[in-house]
Short mmCIF file of C-alpha atoms in Angstrom, two decimals:
data_model
loop_
_atom_site.label_atom_id
_atom_site.label_comp_id
_atom_site.label_asym_id
_atom_site.label_seq_id
_atom_site.Cartn_x
_atom_site.Cartn_y
_atom_site.Cartn_z
CA MET P 973 0.54 2.28 14.02
CA LYS P 974 2.25 0.58 16.96
CA PRO P 975 6.04 0.28 16.88
CA LEU P 976 7.73 -3.07 16.40
CA SER P 977 8.98 -4.65 19.60
CA PRO P 978 11.25 -6.71 20.37
CA PRO P 979 13.88 -7.62 19.11
CA PRO P 980 16.21 -4.64 19.03
CA LEU P 981 17.41 -5.45 15.51
CA LEU P 982 15.39 -6.54 12.46
CA VAL P 983 17.23 -7.17 9.18
CA PRO P 984 15.19 -7.65 5.98
CA VAL P 985 16.77 -10.14 3.58
CA ILE P 986 15.55 -9.72 -0.01
CA LEU P 987 15.87 -12.75 -2.28
CA ALA P 988 16.40 -11.33 -5.76
CA GLY P 989 17.15 -14.52 -7.67
CA GLY P 990 14.98 -16.63 -9.94
CA SER P 991 14.09 -16.11 -13.57
CA GLY P 992 10.30 -15.76 -13.56
CA GLN P 993 9.95 -18.34 -16.32
CA ARG P 994 6.15 -18.14 -16.37
CA LEU P 995 6.51 -14.55 -17.63
CA TRP P 996 8.60 -15.53 -20.65
CA PRO P 997 9.38 -13.95 -23.09
CA LEU P 998 9.40 -10.71 -21.12
CA SER P 999 11.29 -12.23 -18.19
CA ARG P 1000 14.67 -13.87 -18.88
CA THR P 1001 17.48 -15.20 -16.68
CA GLN P 1002 19.49 -12.03 -17.32
CA ARG P 1003 16.41 -9.79 -17.02
CA PRO P 1004 14.28 -11.58 -14.40
CA LYS P 1005 10.82 -10.68 -13.22
CA PRO P 1006 11.75 -8.57 -10.15
CA PHE P 1007 13.59 -6.04 -12.31
CA LEU P 1008 11.01 -5.59 -15.09
CA PRO P 1009 9.23 -2.23 -15.31
CA LEU P 1010 5.63 -2.58 -14.16
CA PRO P 1011 2.68 -1.03 -16.01
CA GLN P 1012 2.08 1.15 -12.95
CA GLY P 1013 5.73 2.26 -12.81
CA GLY P 1014 8.75 1.07 -10.82
CA THR P 1015 9.74 -2.59 -10.45
CA LEU P 1016 8.76 -5.31 -8.02
CA PHE P 1017 12.26 -5.23 -6.56
CA GLU P 1018 12.21 -1.47 -5.97
CA LYS P 1019 8.82 -1.76 -4.29
CA THR P 1020 10.10 -4.60 -2.06
CA VAL P 1021 13.11 -2.51 -0.99
CA ALA P 1022 10.88 0.47 -0.22
CA ARG P 1023 8.48 -1.73 1.75
CA ALA P 1024 11.33 -3.17 3.83
CA ALA P 1025 12.89 0.26 4.36
CA ALA P 1026 9.60 1.58 5.76
CA LEU P 1027 9.56 -0.98 8.58
CA PRO P 1028 10.31 0.61 11.96
CA GLY P 1029 13.81 0.10 13.27
CA VAL P 1030 15.42 -1.19 10.06
CA GLU P 1031 19.02 -0.03 9.69
CA THR P 1032 20.37 -2.54 7.14
CA ILE P 1033 18.86 -4.39 4.17
CA LEU P 1034 20.67 -7.44 2.79
CA THR P 1035 19.96 -8.36 -0.83
CA ILE P 1036 20.93 -11.80 -2.17
CA THR P 1037 21.22 -11.80 -5.94
CA ALA P 1038 23.03 -13.39 -8.86
CA GLU P 1039 26.55 -12.13 -9.37
CA SER P 1040 25.68 -11.11 -12.93
CA LEU P 1041 22.75 -9.04 -11.67
CA LEU P 1042 24.70 -7.06 -9.06
CA PRO P 1043 24.93 -3.84 -11.17
CA THR P 1044 21.17 -3.88 -11.81
CA THR P 1045 20.41 -4.78 -8.19
CA TYR P 1046 22.70 -2.07 -6.83
CA ALA P 1047 21.21 0.59 -9.09
CA GLN P 1048 17.63 -0.26 -8.15
CA VAL P 1049 18.40 -0.47 -4.41
CA THR P 1050 20.04 2.95 -4.61
CA GLU P 1051 17.04 4.36 -6.48
CA ALA P 1052 14.53 2.88 -4.03
CA LEU P 1053 16.40 4.01 -0.89
CA ALA P 1054 16.90 7.51 -2.31
CA ASN P 1055 13.13 7.96 -2.10
CA THR P 1056 12.99 7.10 1.62
CA SER P 1057 13.68 9.34 4.58
CA ASN P 1058 15.58 6.66 6.52
CA ASN P 1059 19.36 6.34 6.47
CA ILE P 1060 19.54 2.62 5.65
CA ARG P 1061 22.67 0.69 4.79
CA ALA P 1062 22.45 -1.57 1.72
CA SER P 1063 24.46 -4.80 1.73
CA PHE P 1064 24.73 -7.48 -0.96
CA LEU P 1065 25.51 -11.19 -1.12
CA THR P 1066 26.09 -12.49 -4.65
CA GLU P 1067 25.54 -16.07 -5.77
CA PRO P 1068 27.51 -17.54 -8.70
CA MET P 1069 24.53 -19.78 -9.54
CA GLY P 1070 21.05 -20.41 -8.20
CA ARG P 1071 20.74 -22.96 -5.38
CA ASN P 1072 17.16 -22.24 -4.24
CA THR P 1073 15.93 -20.60 -1.05
CA ALA P 1074 17.41 -22.95 1.58
CA ALA P 1075 20.95 -22.21 0.41
CA ALA P 1076 20.27 -18.47 0.16
CA ILE P 1077 18.82 -18.31 3.69
CA ALA P 1078 21.68 -20.38 5.12
CA MET P 1079 24.18 -17.93 3.63
CA ALA P 1080 22.18 -14.99 5.00
CA THR P 1081 22.44 -16.38 8.54
CA LEU P 1082 26.22 -16.82 8.17
CA TRP P 1083 26.50 -13.26 6.82
CA THR P 1084 24.59 -12.06 9.88
CA ARG P 1085 26.88 -13.94 12.25
CA GLN P 1086 29.91 -12.29 10.68
CA ARG P 1087 28.33 -8.84 10.62
CA TYR P 1088 26.92 -8.83 14.18
CA GLY P 1089 29.29 -11.17 16.01
CA LYS P 1090 28.25 -12.33 19.47
CA ASN P 1091 24.86 -10.60 19.20
CA ALA P 1092 23.96 -12.23 15.88
CA ASP P 1093 21.84 -15.10 17.23
CA ASP P 1094 19.32 -12.59 18.62
CA VAL P 1095 18.99 -10.74 15.30
CA VAL P 1096 15.67 -11.41 13.57
CA LEU P 1097 15.79 -11.90 9.81
CA LEU P 1098 12.75 -11.11 7.70
CA VAL P 1099 13.10 -12.98 4.38
CA LEU P 1100 11.23 -11.33 1.52
CA PRO P 1101 11.13 -12.52 -2.11
CA ALA P 1102 11.85 -9.64 -4.47
CA ASP P 1103 8.90 -10.37 -6.77
CA HIS P 1104 5.90 -9.78 -4.50
CA LEU P 1105 3.53 -6.86 -4.87
CA ILE P 1106 2.01 -5.66 -1.57
CA GLU P 1107 0.23 -2.31 -1.61
CA ASN P 1108 -1.13 -2.14 1.97
CA GLN P 1109 1.97 -1.12 3.92
CA GLU P 1110 0.17 -0.69 7.24
CA ALA P 1111 -1.27 -4.22 7.17
CA PHE P 1112 2.13 -5.54 6.11
CA VAL P 1113 3.80 -3.85 9.10
CA ASP P 1114 1.15 -5.33 11.42
CA ALA P 1115 1.84 -8.81 10.03
CA VAL P 1116 5.57 -8.34 10.53
CA ARG P 1117 4.91 -7.26 14.11
CA SER P 1118 3.00 -10.51 14.72
CA ALA P 1119 5.78 -12.53 13.09
CA VAL P 1120 8.51 -10.85 15.14
CA ALA P 1121 6.59 -11.48 18.37
CA CYS P 1122 6.26 -15.13 17.41
CA ALA P 1123 9.94 -15.35 16.45
CA ALA P 1124 10.83 -13.99 19.89
CA GLN P 1125 9.17 -17.16 21.25
CA HIS P 1126 11.64 -19.24 19.17
CA GLU P 1127 9.15 -20.06 16.42
CA ILE P 1128 10.28 -20.11 12.79
CA VAL P 1129 7.56 -18.19 11.01
CA THR P 1130 6.16 -18.19 7.50
CA PHE P 1131 3.35 -16.00 6.16
CA GLY P 1132 0.00 -17.19 4.80
CA ILE P 1133 -2.44 -15.26 2.63
CA LYS P 1134 -6.18 -15.91 2.65
CA PRO P 1135 -7.07 -17.47 -0.73
CA THR P 1136 -9.34 -15.54 -3.07
CA ARG P 1137 -9.55 -18.26 -5.74
CA ALA P 1138 -8.61 -21.89 -6.38
CA GLU P 1139 -5.11 -21.02 -7.59
CA THR P 1140 -3.04 -23.96 -8.85
CA GLY P 1141 0.21 -22.03 -9.14
CA PHE P 1142 0.65 -21.48 -5.38
CA GLY P 1143 1.48 -23.77 -2.48
CA TYR P 1144 -0.95 -23.89 0.47
CA ILE P 1145 -0.52 -24.05 4.26
CA GLU P 1146 -3.04 -25.64 6.58
CA ALA P 1147 -3.09 -23.78 9.90
CA GLY P 1148 -3.81 -25.33 13.28
CA GLN P 1149 -3.99 -24.06 16.86
CA ILE P 1150 -3.50 -20.35 17.50
CA LEU P 1151 -0.17 -19.58 19.19
CA LEU P 1152 -0.24 -15.79 19.58
CA THR P 1153 -2.90 -13.15 19.02
CA SER P 1154 -0.89 -9.93 19.23
CA ASP P 1155 -3.16 -8.79 16.40
CA PRO P 1156 -6.54 -10.61 16.19
CA ARG P 1157 -6.67 -10.05 12.44
CA MET P 1158 -3.29 -11.76 11.97
CA PRO P 1159 -2.80 -14.48 14.58
CA SER P 1160 0.18 -16.79 14.58
CA CYS P 1161 -0.85 -20.42 14.28
CA GLU P 1162 0.75 -23.84 14.31
CA ILE P 1163 1.43 -25.36 10.91
CA VAL P 1164 -0.45 -28.60 10.27
CA ARG P 1165 0.95 -29.29 6.82
CA PHE P 1166 2.16 -27.81 3.54
CA ILE P 1167 0.33 -28.64 0.28
CA GLU P 1168 2.41 -28.14 -2.87
CA LYS P 1169 0.52 -26.55 -5.80
CA PRO P 1170 -2.63 -28.72 -5.83
CA PRO P 1171 -4.79 -29.32 -8.90
CA GLU P 1172 -7.86 -27.09 -9.16
CA ALA P 1173 -10.33 -29.59 -7.68
CA GLN P 1174 -8.16 -30.15 -4.61
CA ALA P 1175 -7.55 -26.41 -4.25
CA ARG P 1176 -11.32 -25.78 -4.22
CA GLN P 1177 -11.82 -28.51 -1.63
CA LEU P 1178 -9.08 -27.08 0.60
CA ILE P 1179 -10.60 -23.61 0.48
CA GLU P 1180 -14.06 -24.95 1.28
CA GLN P 1181 -12.67 -26.76 4.34
CA GLY P 1182 -11.15 -23.52 5.62
CA ARG P 1183 -8.00 -22.96 7.71
CA VAL P 1184 -5.78 -22.95 4.62
CA PHE P 1185 -3.68 -20.11 3.26
CA TRP P 1186 -1.55 -19.45 0.24
CA ASN P 1187 2.12 -19.92 1.04
CA ALA P 1188 3.65 -16.47 0.53
CA GLY P 1189 7.24 -17.70 0.74
CA MET P 1190 8.19 -15.06 3.34
CA PHE P 1191 9.88 -16.03 6.62
CA CYS P 1192 10.79 -14.51 9.96
CA PHE P 1193 13.07 -16.03 12.63
CA ARG P 1194 15.86 -15.51 15.10
CA VAL P 1195 19.24 -16.33 13.58
CA GLY P 1196 20.11 -18.69 16.41
CA ASP P 1197 16.89 -20.68 15.96
CA VAL P 1198 17.26 -21.16 12.22
CA CYS P 1199 20.94 -22.12 12.53
CA GLU P 1200 19.91 -24.80 15.01
CA ALA P 1201 17.19 -25.99 12.60
CA PHE P 1202 19.70 -26.24 9.75
CA ALA P 1203 22.12 -28.22 11.89
CA GLN P 1204 19.38 -30.63 13.03
CA HIS P 1205 17.33 -31.11 9.85
CA ALA P 1206 19.65 -30.23 6.94
CA GLY P 1207 23.10 -31.10 8.22
CA ALA P 1208 24.73 -31.71 4.84
CA LEU P 1209 23.47 -28.39 3.50
CA TRP P 1210 24.55 -26.57 6.67
CA ASP P 1211 28.05 -28.05 6.54
CA ALA P 1212 28.39 -27.12 2.86
CA ALA P 1213 27.12 -23.60 3.60
CA GLN P 1214 29.69 -23.06 6.34
CA ASN P 1215 32.43 -24.32 4.03
CA ALA P 1216 31.25 -21.95 1.29
CA TRP P 1217 31.12 -19.03 3.69
CA ALA P 1218 34.68 -19.70 4.81
CA LYS P 1219 35.74 -19.18 1.18
CA THR P 1220 33.57 -16.12 0.59
CA SER P 1221 35.29 -13.01 -0.71
CA THR P 1222 34.37 -9.61 0.65
CA PRO P 1223 36.19 -7.18 -1.65
CA GLN P 1224 33.95 -4.38 -0.40
CA SER P 1225 32.52 -4.01 3.07
CA ASP P 1226 28.94 -4.21 1.81
CA VAL P 1227 29.39 -6.81 -0.96
CA ALA P 1228 30.12 -10.47 -0.22
CA VAL P 1229 30.92 -12.68 -3.23
CA LEU P 1230 30.38 -16.44 -2.86
CA GLU P 1231 33.04 -18.74 -4.28
CA PRO P 1232 31.57 -20.83 -7.17
CA ILE P 1233 33.01 -24.30 -6.51
CA SER P 1234 32.15 -24.49 -2.83
CA PHE P 1235 28.74 -22.86 -3.26
CA SER P 1236 27.82 -25.24 -6.10
CA SER P 1237 28.02 -28.14 -3.61
CA LEU P 1238 24.97 -26.88 -1.69
CA PRO P 1239 21.78 -28.88 -2.40
CA ASP P 1240 19.22 -27.20 -4.64
CA ILE P 1241 16.22 -27.29 -2.30
CA ALA P 1242 13.55 -24.89 -1.07
CA PHE P 1243 13.56 -23.68 2.55
CA ASP P 1244 10.03 -25.04 2.97
CA ARG P 1245 11.15 -28.54 2.04
CA ALA P 1246 14.50 -28.47 3.83
CA ILE P 1247 13.36 -26.87 7.10
CA MET P 1248 9.73 -25.81 7.49
CA GLU P 1249 8.21 -29.23 6.75
CA LYS P 1250 10.47 -30.91 9.33
CA ILE P 1251 10.53 -28.65 12.37
CA SER P 1252 8.17 -28.76 15.35
CA ASN P 1253 8.45 -25.01 16.06
CA GLY P 1254 7.03 -23.76 12.77
CA ALA P 1255 4.28 -21.13 12.74
CA VAL P 1256 2.26 -19.26 10.15
CA VAL P 1257 1.13 -15.65 10.44
CA CYS P 1258 -2.23 -15.25 8.75
CA GLY P 1259 -1.57 -12.01 6.87
CA ALA P 1260 -4.42 -9.62 6.14
CA PHE P 1261 -2.50 -7.61 3.56
CA ASP P 1262 -2.99 -7.75 -0.21
CA TRP P 1263 -0.47 -9.97 -1.95
CA ASN P 1264 0.42 -10.83 -5.52
CA ASP P 1265 3.53 -12.66 -6.66
CA ILE P 1266 2.93 -11.67 -10.31
CA GLY P 1267 3.65 -15.30 -11.11
CA SER P 1268 1.63 -15.56 -14.33
CA TRP P 1269 0.60 -13.50 -17.31
CA THR P 1270 -2.88 -13.16 -15.84
CA ALA P 1271 -1.39 -11.68 -12.65
CA TRP P 1272 0.89 -9.33 -14.63
CA THR P 1273 -1.86 -8.07 -16.90
CA ASP P 1274 -4.22 -7.66 -13.94
CA LEU P 1275 -2.15 -4.52 -13.27
CA VAL P 1276 -3.71 -3.04 -16.44
CA ALA P 1277 -7.34 -1.85 -16.50
CA ALA P 1278 -9.76 -4.04 -18.47
CA ASP P 1279 -11.61 -2.71 -21.49
CA GLY P 1280 -15.32 -3.28 -22.11
CA ASP P 1281 -14.68 -6.79 -23.47
CA GLY P 1282 -12.57 -7.92 -20.53
CA ASN P 1283 -9.29 -7.55 -22.44
CA ARG P 1284 -6.24 -6.22 -20.64
CA LEU P 1285 -3.87 -4.64 -23.12
CA TYR P 1286 -0.40 -3.19 -22.55
CA GLY P 1287 1.69 -1.52 -25.24
CA ASP P 1288 0.75 -0.90 -28.87
CA VAL P 1289 -2.26 -3.22 -29.13
CA ILE P 1290 -5.49 -3.36 -31.15
CA ALA P 1291 -8.07 -5.90 -29.98
CA GLN P 1292 -10.97 -6.34 -32.39
CA ALA P 1293 -13.84 -8.75 -31.62
CA SER P 1294 -11.67 -10.20 -28.86
CA HIS P 1295 -12.73 -11.05 -25.32
CA ASN P 1296 -10.93 -11.80 -22.06
CA THR P 1297 -7.58 -11.70 -23.85
CA ARG P 1298 -4.34 -10.49 -22.28
CA VAL P 1299 -1.70 -8.83 -24.50
CA CYS P 1300 1.69 -7.35 -23.67
CA ALA P 1301 3.43 -5.72 -26.65
CA GLU P 1302 6.97 -4.54 -25.92
CA SER P 1303 8.41 -3.56 -29.29
CA ARG P 1304 5.77 -3.51 -32.04
CA LEU P 1305 2.06 -3.40 -32.82
CA VAL P 1306 0.11 -6.53 -31.84
CA ALA P 1307 -3.43 -6.94 -33.17
CA THR P 1308 -5.95 -9.63 -32.21
CA LEU P 1309 -9.08 -10.41 -34.20
CA GLY P 1310 -11.93 -12.72 -33.25
CA VAL P 1311 -10.14 -14.50 -30.41
CA ASP P 1312 -11.10 -15.19 -26.80
CA ASP P 1313 -9.20 -16.17 -23.66
CA LEU P 1314 -5.71 -15.85 -25.14
CA ILE P 1315 -2.43 -14.64 -23.71
CA VAL P 1316 -0.12 -12.89 -26.17
CA ALA P 1317 3.28 -11.61 -25.05
CA GLU P 1318 5.61 -9.99 -27.56
CA THR P 1319 9.24 -8.89 -27.38
CA ALA P 1320 11.69 -7.93 -30.14
CA ASP P 1321 12.87 -11.53 -30.55
CA ALA P 1322 9.98 -13.79 -29.46
CA VAL P 1323 6.19 -14.05 -29.31
CA LEU P 1324 4.14 -16.21 -26.94
CA VAL P 1325 0.57 -17.16 -27.88
CA ALA P 1326 -1.17 -19.31 -25.27
CA HIS P 1327 -4.65 -20.20 -24.12
CA ARG P 1328 -5.23 -18.85 -20.62
CA ASP P 1329 -5.89 -22.40 -19.37
CA HIS P 1330 -2.21 -23.17 -20.07
CA GLU P 1331 -0.51 -20.13 -18.59
CA GLN P 1332 1.10 -22.20 -15.82
CA ASP P 1333 2.79 -24.32 -18.50
CA VAL P 1334 4.96 -21.55 -20.00
CA ARG P 1335 7.95 -23.13 -18.25
CA ALA P 1336 7.67 -26.00 -20.74
CA ILE P 1337 8.63 -23.52 -23.48
CA THR P 1338 11.67 -22.23 -21.60
CA ALA P 1339 12.67 -25.83 -20.85
CA GLN P 1340 12.69 -26.59 -24.58
CA LEU P 1341 14.73 -23.48 -25.30
CA THR P 1342 17.22 -24.45 -22.59
CA ALA P 1343 17.48 -28.00 -23.91
CA ARG P 1344 18.41 -26.80 -27.39
CA GLY P 1345 20.80 -24.12 -26.12
CA ASP P 1346 18.68 -21.20 -27.29
CA ASP P 1347 19.68 -17.95 -25.56
CA ARG P 1348 16.17 -16.54 -25.91
CA CYS P 1349 15.30 -18.12 -22.56
CA ARG P 1350 18.28 -16.43 -20.93
CA VAL P 1351 19.26 -13.21 -22.70
CA PRO P 1352 16.81 -10.35 -23.27
CA PRO P 1353 16.58 -8.69 -26.69
CA SER P 1354 19.54 -6.43 -27.35
CA PRO P 1355 18.80 -2.75 -26.83
CA PRO P 1356 19.58 -0.36 -29.69
CA GLU P 1357 23.34 0.16 -30.01
CA THR P 1358 24.60 3.51 -28.76
CA VAL P 1359 27.73 4.91 -30.42
CA ARG P 1360 29.83 7.55 -28.67
CA ARG P 1361 31.29 10.51 -30.55
CA PRO P 1362 33.38 13.50 -29.40
CA TRP P 1363 30.26 15.67 -29.64
CA GLY P 1364 27.90 13.26 -27.82
CA ARG P 1365 26.28 10.02 -29.00
CA TYR P 1366 23.80 8.49 -31.40
CA THR P 1367 21.53 5.43 -31.14
CA VAL P 1368 20.18 3.59 -34.18
CA LEU P 1369 16.46 3.07 -33.63
CA HIS P 1370 15.52 1.58 -37.00
CA GLU P 1371 17.17 0.56 -40.27
CA SER P 1372 15.74 -0.79 -43.52
CA ALA P 1373 16.73 -0.83 -47.20
CA SER P 1374 15.38 2.69 -47.74
CA ALA P 1375 15.51 4.43 -44.36
CA LYS P 1376 17.50 4.73 -41.13
CA VAL P 1377 16.39 6.45 -37.91
CA LYS P 1378 18.77 7.71 -35.22
CA GLU P 1379 18.40 9.51 -31.92
CA ILE P 1380 21.27 12.00 -31.67
CA GLU P 1381 22.36 13.80 -28.50
CA VAL P 1382 24.80 16.71 -28.75
CA VAL P 1383 26.39 17.91 -25.53
CA PRO P 1384 26.38 21.67 -24.74
CA HIS P 1385 28.56 23.83 -27.02
CA ALA P 1386 29.50 20.90 -29.25
CA ALA P 1387 28.97 20.36 -32.98
CA LEU P 1388 29.11 17.71 -35.65
CA SER P 1389 31.49 18.28 -38.56
CA LEU P 1390 30.56 20.38 -41.57
CA GLN P 1391 29.80 17.54 -43.99
CA ARG P 1392 27.71 16.25 -46.84
CA HIS P 1393 26.34 12.89 -48.01
CA HIS P 1394 26.08 11.53 -51.54
CA PHE P 1395 23.52 8.77 -51.04
CA ARG P 1396 21.06 10.05 -48.46
CA SER P 1397 19.03 13.03 -47.32
CA GLU P 1398 18.30 13.80 -43.66
CA HIS P 1399 15.33 15.14 -41.72
CA TRP P 1400 16.12 16.56 -38.25
CA ILE P 1401 13.38 16.90 -35.62
CA VAL P 1402 14.32 18.52 -32.32
CA THR P 1403 12.86 16.79 -29.26
CA GLN P 1404 14.89 18.59 -26.57
CA GLY P 1405 16.95 21.77 -26.51
CA VAL P 1406 17.91 24.20 -29.29
CA ALA P 1407 19.76 23.31 -32.50
CA LYS P 1408 21.84 25.60 -34.70
CA VAL P 1409 21.58 24.30 -38.27
CA THR P 1410 24.03 25.21 -41.01
CA ARG P 1411 22.74 24.36 -44.48
CA ASP P 1412 24.98 25.52 -47.36
CA ASN P 1413 25.29 29.28 -46.86
CA GLU P 1414 22.50 29.74 -44.30
CA SER P 1415 22.40 29.21 -40.50
CA PHE P 1416 19.32 29.23 -38.30
CA LEU P 1417 17.97 27.99 -34.96
CA ILE P 1418 15.25 25.37 -34.45
CA GLN P 1419 13.69 24.37 -31.14
CA SER P 1420 11.68 21.48 -29.72
CA ASN P 1421 8.97 20.23 -32.12
CA GLU P 1422 10.60 22.05 -35.06
CA SER P 1423 12.47 20.43 -37.95
CA ALA P 1424 14.94 20.97 -40.77
CA PHE P 1425 15.53 19.10 -44.04
CA ILE P 1426 19.00 18.42 -45.44
CA PRO P 1427 18.87 17.37 -49.12
CA THR P 1428 21.40 14.94 -50.61
CA GLY P 1429 24.67 16.65 -51.57
CA VAL P 1430 24.12 19.76 -49.39
CA LYS P 1431 26.82 20.82 -46.92
CA HIS P 1432 25.44 20.90 -43.39
CA ARG P 1433 26.30 21.03 -39.71
CA LEU P 1434 24.37 20.41 -36.48
CA GLU P 1435 25.46 22.42 -33.44
CA ASN P 1436 24.29 22.82 -29.84
CA PRO P 1437 24.76 26.49 -28.88
CA SER P 1438 23.09 26.16 -25.45
CA GLU P 1439 23.95 25.08 -21.90
CA THR P 1440 21.67 22.01 -22.00
CA PRO P 1441 21.83 18.81 -24.08
CA LEU P 1442 20.34 18.85 -27.57
CA VAL P 1443 18.39 15.76 -28.66
CA ILE P 1444 17.09 15.23 -32.19
CA ILE P 1445 15.54 12.42 -34.19
CA GLU P 1446 17.33 12.05 -37.52
CA ILE P 1447 15.50 10.28 -40.35
CA GLN P 1448 17.74 9.31 -43.24
CA CYS P 1449 16.24 8.43 -46.65
CA GLY P 1450 18.24 7.06 -49.54
CA SER P 1451 20.01 4.03 -50.95
CA TYR P 1452 23.05 3.73 -48.65
CA PHE P 1453 23.51 4.63 -44.97
CA GLY P 1454 27.06 3.59 -44.12
CA GLU P 1455 29.18 5.85 -41.91
CA ASP P 1456 31.69 6.11 -44.80
CA ASP P 1457 29.19 8.26 -46.74
CA ILE P 1458 30.56 11.32 -44.92
CA GLU P 1459 32.62 13.95 -46.72
CA ARG P 1460 34.00 16.33 -44.06
CA PHE P 1461 34.99 19.93 -44.77
CA ASP P 1462 35.58 21.23 -41.24
CA ASP P 1463 35.70 19.46 -37.90
CA TRP P 1464 36.30 20.80 -34.39
CA TYR P 1465 37.88 17.50 -33.34
CA GLY P 1466 40.50 17.18 -36.12
CA ARG P 1467 38.75 14.39 -38.02
CA THR P 1468 38.87 14.18 -41.80
CA PHE P 1469 37.16 11.18 -43.41
CA ILE P 1470 36.88 8.53 -40.67
CA PRO P 1471 34.42 5.68 -41.26
CA GLU P 1472 34.21 4.75 -37.57
CA MET P 1473 35.54 6.47 -34.47
CA PRO P 1474 37.34 4.14 -32.02
#
């Protein structure tokens, strides 16, 4: 693989905003698509970071994300970079609200000018959405090489992907005269026009005519060239961006926090519309790499192997007499019977059932939820509550009128109190480590995949005698499961009867 050349400095900018509304109910504003676990493992965001980190010569990656998502973003960047051999600096720019890609890119250029000073205009930014899946790293690097070479000629570059179907959820780019052929498979061409998400008949016609590509929403340019384009074609946005940057807080050297009032004045407009459709020095690199923006339930479930009836099933799913149906079950069993061409997506608090012909219309559901102030378009289902104790923690996994299930973790050399219950019995199943069980006058050890039963009214204690954490599943059966049904006889932490620890 040939090394990238020039410029001397390439900075990937990862746009980790957006809510992925077409993947509702799995994707929410506070748990957007880039950060969702994929069926194949990892997240789209982690894979984007790793892909950017593998580019030759990259020393810094800038991620632009929502302020509320900074902890998640930081954790996943750290995880992704830990698996690379390069010593790459991670920087973050947080937005108080979404203002689309033009605003995000304008702020990235101003960040670059502050970071690199007098040399900033020669820095090349590679703008990458966080929600794209690209598996062919070598072809991706070759495409970036072509884009960088074109950017060095003062072109502002976007990336096009050869269509494989008449997709109505993507924008298209019609390419014209070839500008550069640094790689014959991925030439840089003039842009004739952009076509925004055409209906299926028009999409088929465009593909038949040739010279059209899916708009991948990735960009590459010199900072000086894009700043000039903003000033010439989006002056009001550029002025507002500079005002917002002047009020930006940088409490940490690698985290810049945008001020809400000034940033909210930036127009909500895409970079394509604000800049690319207006400039005369736009170019498209015809990428030969695989590309998927996972922008629909069909695309998401395509990551799962099909069964003999064309169904793609993820989670606890039974499909009987069903064909070409896509199901994602996150929290419970989903069964389909005698249905074809459906999309079913289930979470703990919502279920989507849609015909596959309408998968691009899922946003209409989230719009209705937003209009009526329903948080189920914004907030993901609450995870099980974890309660801390002096000996470790427990998490309630299930509760009904007759049973309660907990996962209990006991830290090394710690123990629960010697206690008994009047309204419930308990079954303990060890899933990790070794447990010392005291039950009335007997004590014994149980290990992973072994269990013990504690009848109602029997004194008992759970202890971790080892150097590693002990994890058990506790199944309570009875008529009452409140924490005040604890009669303590001995406690290492000085507790007597305490309904709830602070």
